[in-house]
Short mmCIF file of C-alpha atoms in Angstrom, two decimals:
data_model
loop_
_atom_site.label_atom_id
_atom_site.label_comp_id
_atom_site.label_asym_id
_atom_site.label_seq_id
_atom_site.Cartn_x
_atom_site.Cartn_y
_atom_site.Cartn_z
CA MET B 1 -56.30 -56.33 23.89
CA PHE B 2 -55.77 -59.39 26.73
CA LYS B 3 -57.68 -60.82 29.65
CA ILE B 4 -56.41 -61.64 32.79
CA LEU B 5 -56.44 -65.31 33.42
CA GLY B 6 -55.55 -65.91 37.28
CA ILE B 7 -53.02 -65.00 39.21
CA ASP B 8 -49.87 -67.09 38.33
CA HIS B 9 -47.61 -66.92 41.43
CA ILE B 10 -46.40 -64.57 44.59
CA VAL B 11 -43.37 -64.26 46.10
CA LEU B 12 -43.39 -63.67 49.84
CA ARG B 13 -40.03 -62.62 51.68
CA VAL B 14 -39.43 -64.88 54.59
CA ALA B 15 -37.49 -64.32 57.83
CA ASP B 16 -37.95 -68.19 58.67
CA LEU B 17 -37.79 -70.36 55.82
CA ASP B 18 -37.92 -73.53 57.80
CA ARG B 19 -41.30 -72.67 59.38
CA MET B 20 -42.07 -70.91 56.28
CA LEU B 21 -41.73 -74.71 54.34
CA ALA B 22 -43.79 -76.27 57.07
CA PHE B 23 -46.08 -74.17 57.19
CA TYR B 24 -47.13 -74.34 53.33
CA CYS B 25 -45.82 -77.99 52.81
CA GLU B 26 -46.98 -80.00 55.36
CA ALA B 27 -49.43 -77.72 57.25
CA LEU B 28 -51.62 -76.65 53.25
CA GLY B 29 -50.02 -79.61 51.60
CA CYS B 30 -47.85 -76.97 49.31
CA VAL B 31 -44.80 -79.50 47.80
CA VAL B 32 -41.76 -77.68 46.26
CA GLU B 33 -41.44 -78.37 42.88
CA ARG B 34 -38.24 -75.45 42.10
CA ARG B 35 -35.03 -74.92 43.92
CA GLU B 36 -32.72 -71.94 43.22
CA ASN B 37 -30.67 -71.96 45.87
CA LYS B 38 -27.23 -69.71 44.49
CA ILE B 39 -30.00 -67.13 44.20
CA GLY B 40 -32.49 -67.37 47.33
CA LEU B 41 -35.17 -69.02 45.49
CA ILE B 42 -38.10 -72.15 46.65
CA GLN B 43 -41.18 -72.49 44.54
CA LEU B 44 -43.62 -74.22 45.80
CA ARG B 45 -46.64 -75.75 44.08
CA ALA B 46 -49.96 -74.36 45.16
CA GLY B 47 -53.11 -75.91 42.98
CA SER B 48 -52.85 -74.58 39.31
CA ALA B 49 -50.59 -71.42 41.10
CA LEU B 50 -47.04 -71.10 42.55
CA ILE B 51 -46.22 -70.08 46.12
CA ASP B 52 -42.30 -68.73 46.13
CA LEU B 53 -40.34 -68.56 49.24
CA VAL B 54 -37.87 -65.96 49.13
CA PRO B 55 -35.40 -65.81 52.57
CA VAL B 56 -34.68 -61.57 53.42
CA ASP B 57 -30.93 -62.39 53.37
CA SER B 58 -30.87 -63.96 49.91
CA GLU B 59 -29.61 -62.54 46.20
CA LEU B 60 -33.35 -61.91 45.36
CA GLY B 61 -34.56 -61.05 49.48
CA ARG B 62 -32.59 -58.27 50.13
CA PRO B 63 -33.43 -55.61 47.80
CA GLY B 64 -36.67 -55.46 49.77
CA GLY B 65 -35.41 -54.08 52.65
CA ALA B 66 -35.72 -55.11 55.95
CA ALA B 67 -37.45 -58.14 57.19
CA PRO B 68 -41.55 -58.10 56.85
CA GLY B 69 -42.39 -56.24 59.35
CA ASP B 70 -43.22 -52.11 60.44
CA GLU B 71 -39.64 -51.53 58.60
CA GLY B 72 -40.01 -54.18 55.51
CA ARG B 73 -41.51 -55.69 52.06
CA ASN B 74 -42.72 -59.10 52.51
CA LEU B 75 -44.51 -59.37 49.44
CA ASP B 76 -42.29 -58.84 46.71
CA HIS B 77 -44.64 -59.13 43.62
CA PHE B 78 -47.26 -60.61 42.16
CA CYS B 79 -47.83 -62.08 38.85
CA LEU B 80 -50.82 -62.50 36.32
CA ARG B 81 -51.38 -64.01 33.56
CA ILE B 82 -52.56 -62.92 30.81
CA GLU B 83 -54.07 -63.65 26.99
CA PRO B 84 -52.56 -62.74 24.64
CA PHE B 85 -48.84 -61.89 25.18
CA GLU B 86 -48.12 -59.82 22.51
CA GLU B 87 -45.38 -57.35 23.45
CA ASP B 88 -46.03 -54.56 21.59
CA ALA B 89 -49.99 -54.28 21.78
CA ILE B 90 -48.69 -54.77 25.86
CA ARG B 91 -46.72 -52.03 25.31
CA ALA B 92 -48.98 -49.47 23.63
CA ARG B 93 -51.31 -50.04 25.82
CA LEU B 94 -49.32 -49.46 29.55
CA ALA B 95 -47.94 -45.76 27.65
CA ARG B 96 -51.67 -45.51 26.59
CA HIS B 97 -52.08 -45.21 30.77
CA GLY B 98 -48.89 -43.61 31.98
CA ILE B 99 -47.03 -46.80 32.87
CA ASP B 100 -43.58 -47.59 32.31
CA ALA B 101 -42.60 -51.39 31.24
CA GLY B 102 -39.66 -53.01 32.13
CA PRO B 103 -37.71 -54.58 29.74
CA LEU B 104 -39.07 -58.54 28.25
CA LYS B 105 -37.67 -61.79 30.21
CA SER B 106 -38.20 -64.84 29.98
CA ARG B 107 -39.30 -66.02 33.65
CA TYR B 108 -40.10 -69.00 35.04
CA GLY B 109 -43.87 -69.38 36.48
CA ALA B 110 -46.93 -72.11 36.95
CA GLU B 111 -47.37 -72.72 33.53
CA GLY B 112 -42.96 -73.05 32.86
CA VAL B 113 -40.82 -70.34 30.95
CA GLY B 114 -42.40 -67.79 29.39
CA PRO B 115 -42.61 -64.33 28.65
CA SER B 116 -43.06 -61.56 31.21
CA ILE B 117 -43.02 -57.96 31.96
CA TYR B 118 -42.62 -55.89 35.43
CA ILE B 119 -44.43 -53.14 35.85
CA GLU B 120 -46.23 -51.22 39.06
CA ASP B 121 -49.25 -49.51 40.03
CA PRO B 122 -49.43 -46.26 40.92
CA GLU B 123 -48.50 -46.99 45.02
CA GLY B 124 -44.88 -49.10 44.02
CA ASN B 125 -46.61 -52.43 44.53
CA VAL B 126 -44.89 -54.52 41.71
CA VAL B 127 -46.67 -56.45 38.92
CA GLU B 128 -45.85 -58.74 36.74
CA LEU B 129 -47.42 -59.88 33.47
CA LYS B 130 -47.17 -63.04 32.61
CA GLY B 131 -47.52 -64.77 28.92
CA PRO B 132 -47.95 -68.44 28.03
CA GLY B 133 -45.24 -71.56 29.76
CA ALA B 134 -43.53 -73.60 27.56
CA GLY B 135 -44.44 -76.50 30.51
CA ARG B 136 -43.65 -77.41 33.96
CA LEU B 137 -41.26 -78.86 35.78
CA GLY B 138 -41.75 -82.18 37.22
#
């Protein structure tokens, strides 16, 4: 059995990256922690969590469809930090509930790089289950 420790990060698909950066960094005080320009990802530190900004026309943003609005999603996924992260136990529990889990991958989150599995809720929202990280950047 695992327990949820909190939200690790959210991922927002954005149409106007400069405006969003100004809002989150200048107005709210977030700081850019990490950039992956090749795939279109900017990660902002928001207290103990991250807010990821993904331009809709980037490699990461295009699969979400149209820009945020009536025809497209704004939220790509949200991530729950869980503990303990025991892959076999997690998969067994999810299977008991008829939930198919994606592959185990190492992904960057609020605590650094760590194990992660993607699942979908009944309405198609993507939920990431994330284990402990190996330490964050900077």
